[in-house]
Amino acid sequence: MTDTSRFAADTAMGAVTLNVADLDAMTRYYRDAIGLDVLDASGPRVVLGRADAANRPVVILVHTPELRHAGPREAGLFHTAIVFDTKAALAAAVYSVAQKHPGTFTGSSDHYVSNAFYFDDPEGNGVELYWDRDRSEWSWVHGTIEMGTVYLDPNRFLAENLSEEGMASPLPGDARVGHIHLSVGDIAQARAFYVDRLGFDETIAIPGQALFVSAGGYHHHMAMNVWNSRGAGRRQPTLGLGRVDIEVPDADSLGELGERLAHFGVESRDDGRTVELDDPWANRILVTVPGRG
């Protein structure tokens, strides 16, 4: 029997929308440095992703120069995490960003489940570029996935995985939003919303500091922390995070979400094709069925 209190196992992340001050500079970063394709550029909005059969959006940039930058202790985006399908593609993207935007690298880690490299984009939004180990290599203990933060030598990683082709330009292949990490005001409140109401499963909790959640046994589709934002209240419109998209597999899953939200009294906007809502910090979330949004 299907558990209608949880997201379906094949739920995934969709695009992240960023409000940006300099549309041209931000487009160049995600296109030329990270290696995404421009799928659409109409007026104040640029959609970047992979121009394959699916034309999957990864990052949507919306030109909103009238907005202010978010303060360092406000809720909002911690980082957008883009997952690559091969180590070679990740190495090419990391090399490209490091060459075109020196000084923006902020760290790298072996998380046991993944290899990850961290940067800041030109407007200060956190970006993680990563590759997942096969799920058969992940370890779970009593419902909690084992993840750590072990130093990953970026030069050694590039020496072992960067090809001549990858040095010339980012490599084709699958790249998508693997997870979104948010800054929030309170972890207990985040769990009540993202696990109890929205329907993710908790995969890791660092009490009072961070929460990691997913659907279908992934290590995490979303994370929330209070490292810079403890006690933060609801956001006002700012540059940075505009919206987080979540993709559910079918109309039934979307309908079940609407019923859950109604049951818990969570205000949402449901037009039969999408469900849009805000989390407790006014981070906007759009849930859709691919091809119907």
Coordinates of C-alpha atoms in Angstrom, one line a residue:
M1 CA 0.0 0.0 0.0
T2 CA 1.4 3.4 -0.9
D3 CA 2.3 5.7 1.9
T4 CA 0.5 9.0 1.0
S5 CA 2.2 10.8 3.8
R6 CA 5.6 10.8 2.0
F7 CA 7.0 11.9 -1.3
A8 CA 7.1 9.2 -3.9
A9 CA 10.5 7.4 -4.2
D10 CA 11.3 8.9 -7.6
T11 CA 10.8 12.5 -6.5
A12 CA 13.7 14.7 -7.7
M13 CA 14.8 18.3 -7.6
G14 CA 13.9 20.6 -10.5
A15 CA 15.5 24.0 -11.3
V16 CA 16.5 26.6 -8.8
T17 CA 15.5 30.2 -9.6
L18 CA 17.9 33.0 -8.7
N19 CA 17.1 36.7 -8.6
V20 CA 20.1 38.5 -10.0
A21 CA 21.4 42.0 -10.4
D22 CA 23.7 41.5 -13.4
L23 CA 21.9 39.1 -15.8
D24 CA 24.8 39.0 -18.4
A25 CA 27.5 38.3 -15.9
M26 CA 25.5 35.5 -14.2
T27 CA 24.6 34.0 -17.5
R28 CA 28.2 33.9 -18.5
Y29 CA 29.1 32.2 -15.2
Y30 CA 26.6 29.4 -15.5
R31 CA 27.0 29.0 -19.2
D32 CA 30.7 29.5 -19.9
A33 CA 32.3 28.4 -16.5
I34 CA 30.0 25.7 -15.3
G35 CA 29.1 24.6 -18.9
L36 CA 25.3 24.8 -18.9
D37 CA 23.4 25.5 -22.1
V38 CA 21.1 28.5 -22.6
L39 CA 17.7 26.9 -23.2
D40 CA 15.7 30.1 -23.3
A41 CA 16.5 33.8 -23.0
S42 CA 13.4 36.0 -23.1
G43 CA 13.5 39.5 -21.7
P44 CA 14.6 39.5 -18.1
R45 CA 14.8 35.7 -17.7
V46 CA 17.4 33.2 -18.8
V47 CA 17.0 29.4 -18.4
L48 CA 20.1 27.3 -18.4
G49 CA 20.4 23.5 -18.3
R50 CA 21.3 20.6 -20.6
A51 CA 20.2 20.9 -24.2
D52 CA 19.4 17.2 -24.6
A53 CA 16.2 15.4 -25.4
A54 CA 14.7 16.5 -22.1
N55 CA 16.0 20.1 -22.2
R56 CA 16.1 20.0 -18.4
P57 CA 16.4 23.4 -16.7
V58 CA 19.0 23.6 -14.0
V59 CA 19.3 27.3 -13.1
I60 CA 16.7 30.0 -14.0
L61 CA 18.1 33.6 -13.7
V62 CA 15.6 36.4 -13.3
H63 CA 16.9 40.0 -13.7
T64 CA 15.7 41.9 -10.6
P65 CA 18.2 44.7 -10.1
E66 CA 15.8 46.7 -7.9
L67 CA 16.2 44.1 -5.1
R68 CA 18.8 44.4 -2.4
H69 CA 21.4 41.7 -1.5
A70 CA 20.3 39.5 1.4
G71 CA 22.0 40.1 4.7
P72 CA 24.6 37.4 5.9
R73 CA 22.3 36.2 8.8
E74 CA 19.0 36.1 6.8
A75 CA 17.3 32.9 5.7
G76 CA 17.7 31.9 2.1
L77 CA 20.0 29.9 -0.1
F78 CA 23.1 28.2 1.4
H79 CA 24.1 26.6 -1.9
T80 CA 22.7 25.1 -5.1
A81 CA 24.3 21.6 -5.7
I82 CA 24.7 20.5 -9.3
V83 CA 25.4 16.8 -9.7
F84 CA 27.4 15.5 -12.7
D85 CA 27.2 11.9 -14.1
T86 CA 30.9 11.2 -14.3
K87 CA 34.1 12.2 -12.5
A88 CA 35.5 13.4 -15.8
A89 CA 32.6 15.8 -16.3
L90 CA 32.9 17.1 -12.7
A91 CA 36.6 17.6 -13.2
A92 CA 36.1 19.6 -16.4
A93 CA 33.5 21.9 -14.7
V94 CA 35.7 22.4 -11.6
Y95 CA 38.7 23.2 -13.8
S96 CA 36.6 25.6 -16.0
V97 CA 35.3 27.5 -13.0
A98 CA 38.7 27.7 -11.4
Q99 CA 40.3 29.1 -14.6
K100 CA 37.5 31.6 -15.4
H101 CA 36.7 32.7 -11.9
P102 CA 39.9 32.4 -9.8
G103 CA 39.4 33.2 -6.1
T104 CA 35.9 31.9 -5.9
F105 CA 36.8 28.3 -4.8
T106 CA 35.7 27.8 -1.1
G107 CA 36.6 24.2 -0.5
S108 CA 36.3 20.5 -1.4
S109 CA 35.3 17.4 0.5
D110 CA 34.8 13.7 0.2
H111 CA 31.5 13.1 1.8
Y112 CA 31.7 9.3 1.5
V113 CA 28.6 9.3 -0.8
S114 CA 30.0 12.0 -3.1
N115 CA 33.0 14.1 -4.1
A116 CA 32.1 17.8 -3.8
F117 CA 33.7 21.2 -4.7
Y118 CA 32.4 24.5 -3.5
F119 CA 32.4 27.9 -5.1
D120 CA 30.6 31.3 -4.9
D121 CA 29.0 32.7 -8.1
P122 CA 29.6 36.3 -9.1
E123 CA 26.7 37.5 -6.8
G124 CA 27.8 35.5 -3.8
N125 CA 25.4 32.5 -4.1
G126 CA 26.9 29.3 -3.0
V127 CA 27.4 26.6 -5.6
E128 CA 28.4 23.0 -5.1
L129 CA 29.5 20.8 -8.0
Y130 CA 29.6 17.1 -7.2
W131 CA 29.6 13.5 -8.3
D132 CA 27.8 10.7 -6.5
R133 CA 29.3 7.3 -5.7
D134 CA 27.2 4.4 -6.7
R135 CA 24.4 3.7 -4.1
S136 CA 25.8 0.3 -3.5
E137 CA 28.8 2.0 -1.8
W138 CA 26.6 4.1 0.5
S139 CA 26.2 3.0 4.1
W140 CA 23.1 3.3 6.3
V141 CA 22.9 2.8 10.0
H142 CA 19.5 2.6 11.7
G143 CA 17.9 4.8 9.0
T144 CA 20.7 7.4 9.0
I145 CA 23.1 7.6 6.0
E146 CA 26.8 7.8 6.8
M147 CA 28.2 11.1 5.5
G148 CA 31.3 12.8 6.6
T149 CA 33.6 15.7 5.6
V150 CA 37.0 14.5 4.7
Y151 CA 39.5 16.7 2.8
L152 CA 39.6 16.1 -0.9
D153 CA 42.7 17.4 -2.6
P154 CA 41.4 19.3 -5.7
N155 CA 44.7 19.2 -7.5
R156 CA 44.9 15.4 -7.1
F157 CA 41.3 15.0 -8.2
L158 CA 42.0 17.0 -11.3
A159 CA 45.2 15.2 -12.1
E160 CA 43.3 11.8 -11.9
N161 CA 40.2 12.8 -13.7
L162 CA 40.7 15.8 -16.0
S163 CA 41.2 14.9 -19.7
E164 CA 42.6 17.1 -22.5
E165 CA 39.0 17.4 -23.8
G166 CA 37.9 18.5 -20.4
M167 CA 40.6 21.1 -20.2
A168 CA 39.4 22.6 -23.4
S169 CA 35.7 22.9 -22.4
P170 CA 33.1 21.5 -20.0
L171 CA 32.1 18.0 -21.1
P172 CA 28.6 17.0 -22.3
G173 CA 26.5 14.6 -20.2
D174 CA 23.9 14.7 -17.5
A175 CA 24.0 17.6 -15.1
R176 CA 21.1 18.5 -12.9
V177 CA 20.2 19.9 -9.5
G178 CA 21.0 17.2 -7.1
H179 CA 20.1 19.0 -4.0
I180 CA 19.4 22.4 -2.5
H181 CA 20.8 23.6 0.8
L182 CA 19.0 26.4 2.7
S183 CA 19.7 28.7 5.5
V184 CA 16.8 28.6 8.0
G185 CA 16.0 30.0 11.4
D186 CA 15.3 26.8 13.4
I187 CA 15.9 23.1 12.8
A188 CA 12.9 21.8 14.7
Q189 CA 10.7 24.0 12.7
A190 CA 12.4 22.9 9.5
R191 CA 11.8 19.2 10.4
A192 CA 8.1 19.9 11.2
F193 CA 7.7 21.5 7.7
Y194 CA 9.9 19.5 5.4
V195 CA 9.4 16.0 7.0
D196 CA 6.1 16.1 8.8
R197 CA 4.1 18.2 6.3
L198 CA 5.9 18.3 3.0
G199 CA 6.7 14.6 3.1
F200 CA 10.5 14.1 2.8
D201 CA 12.3 11.5 4.9
E202 CA 15.0 12.5 7.3
T203 CA 18.4 11.1 6.4
I204 CA 20.7 12.9 8.8
A205 CA 20.2 15.3 11.7
I206 CA 22.8 17.3 13.5
P207 CA 20.7 18.4 16.5
G208 CA 20.1 22.1 16.6
Q209 CA 22.4 22.7 13.6
A210 CA 21.4 21.0 10.4
L211 CA 18.9 18.6 8.8
F212 CA 19.2 16.5 5.7
V213 CA 16.1 15.1 3.9
S214 CA 15.3 13.1 0.8
A215 CA 12.9 10.9 -1.1
G216 CA 13.6 7.3 -2.2
G217 CA 16.7 6.7 -0.2
Y218 CA 18.9 9.5 -1.8
H219 CA 21.5 10.9 0.6
H220 CA 19.7 14.3 0.5
H221 CA 17.5 16.3 -1.9
M222 CA 17.3 19.2 0.5
A223 CA 19.3 20.4 3.6
M224 CA 18.7 23.1 6.1
N225 CA 21.1 24.7 8.6
V226 CA 21.3 27.5 11.1
W227 CA 25.0 28.0 11.0
N228 CA 24.7 31.7 9.8
S229 CA 21.0 32.2 10.3
R230 CA 19.9 30.9 13.7
G231 CA 16.7 32.7 14.7
A232 CA 16.1 34.3 11.3
G233 CA 12.5 35.2 10.5
R234 CA 10.6 35.4 7.2
R235 CA 12.5 36.7 4.2
Q236 CA 11.6 39.8 2.3
P237 CA 12.3 39.7 -1.5
T238 CA 16.0 39.9 -2.1
L239 CA 18.6 39.0 -4.7
G240 CA 19.6 35.3 -4.4
L241 CA 17.0 32.6 -4.0
G242 CA 13.8 33.1 -5.9
R243 CA 12.3 29.6 -5.9
V244 CA 13.1 25.9 -5.4
D245 CA 11.4 23.4 -7.7
I246 CA 10.6 19.9 -6.7
E247 CA 9.4 17.3 -9.3
V248 CA 7.0 14.5 -8.4
P249 CA 6.4 11.6 -10.8
D250 CA 2.7 11.9 -11.5
A251 CA -0.6 13.7 -10.9
D252 CA -1.5 11.3 -8.1
S253 CA 1.6 12.3 -6.2
L254 CA 0.8 16.0 -6.7
G255 CA -2.7 15.4 -5.5
E256 CA -1.5 13.6 -2.4
L257 CA 0.8 16.6 -1.6
G258 CA -2.2 18.9 -1.8
E259 CA -4.2 16.8 0.6
R260 CA -1.3 16.7 3.1
L261 CA -0.9 20.4 3.0
A262 CA -4.6 21.0 3.4
H263 CA -4.7 18.5 6.4
F264 CA -1.9 20.4 8.2
G265 CA -3.4 23.8 7.3
V266 CA -0.4 24.8 5.1
E267 CA -1.4 27.6 2.7
S268 CA -0.7 26.7 -0.9
R269 CA -1.6 27.7 -4.4
D270 CA -2.8 24.6 -6.3
D271 CA -3.9 25.0 -10.0
G272 CA -4.2 21.3 -10.7
R273 CA -0.8 21.3 -12.5
T274 CA 1.5 22.7 -9.8
V275 CA 1.5 23.3 -6.1
E276 CA 3.2 26.4 -4.9
L277 CA 3.9 27.3 -1.2
D278 CA 6.3 29.0 1.1
D279 CA 8.3 27.4 3.9
P280 CA 8.3 29.1 7.4
W281 CA 11.0 31.5 6.2
A282 CA 9.2 32.5 2.9
N283 CA 11.5 30.4 0.8
R284 CA 9.2 29.7 -2.2
I285 CA 8.7 26.1 -3.4
L286 CA 7.0 24.9 -6.6
V287 CA 6.1 21.3 -6.9
T288 CA 5.3 20.0 -10.3
V289 CA 5.0 17.0 -12.5
P290 CA 7.7 17.1 -15.3
G291 CA 6.1 18.2 -18.5
R292 CA 3.0 19.7 -16.8
G293 CA 4.5 22.7 -15.0

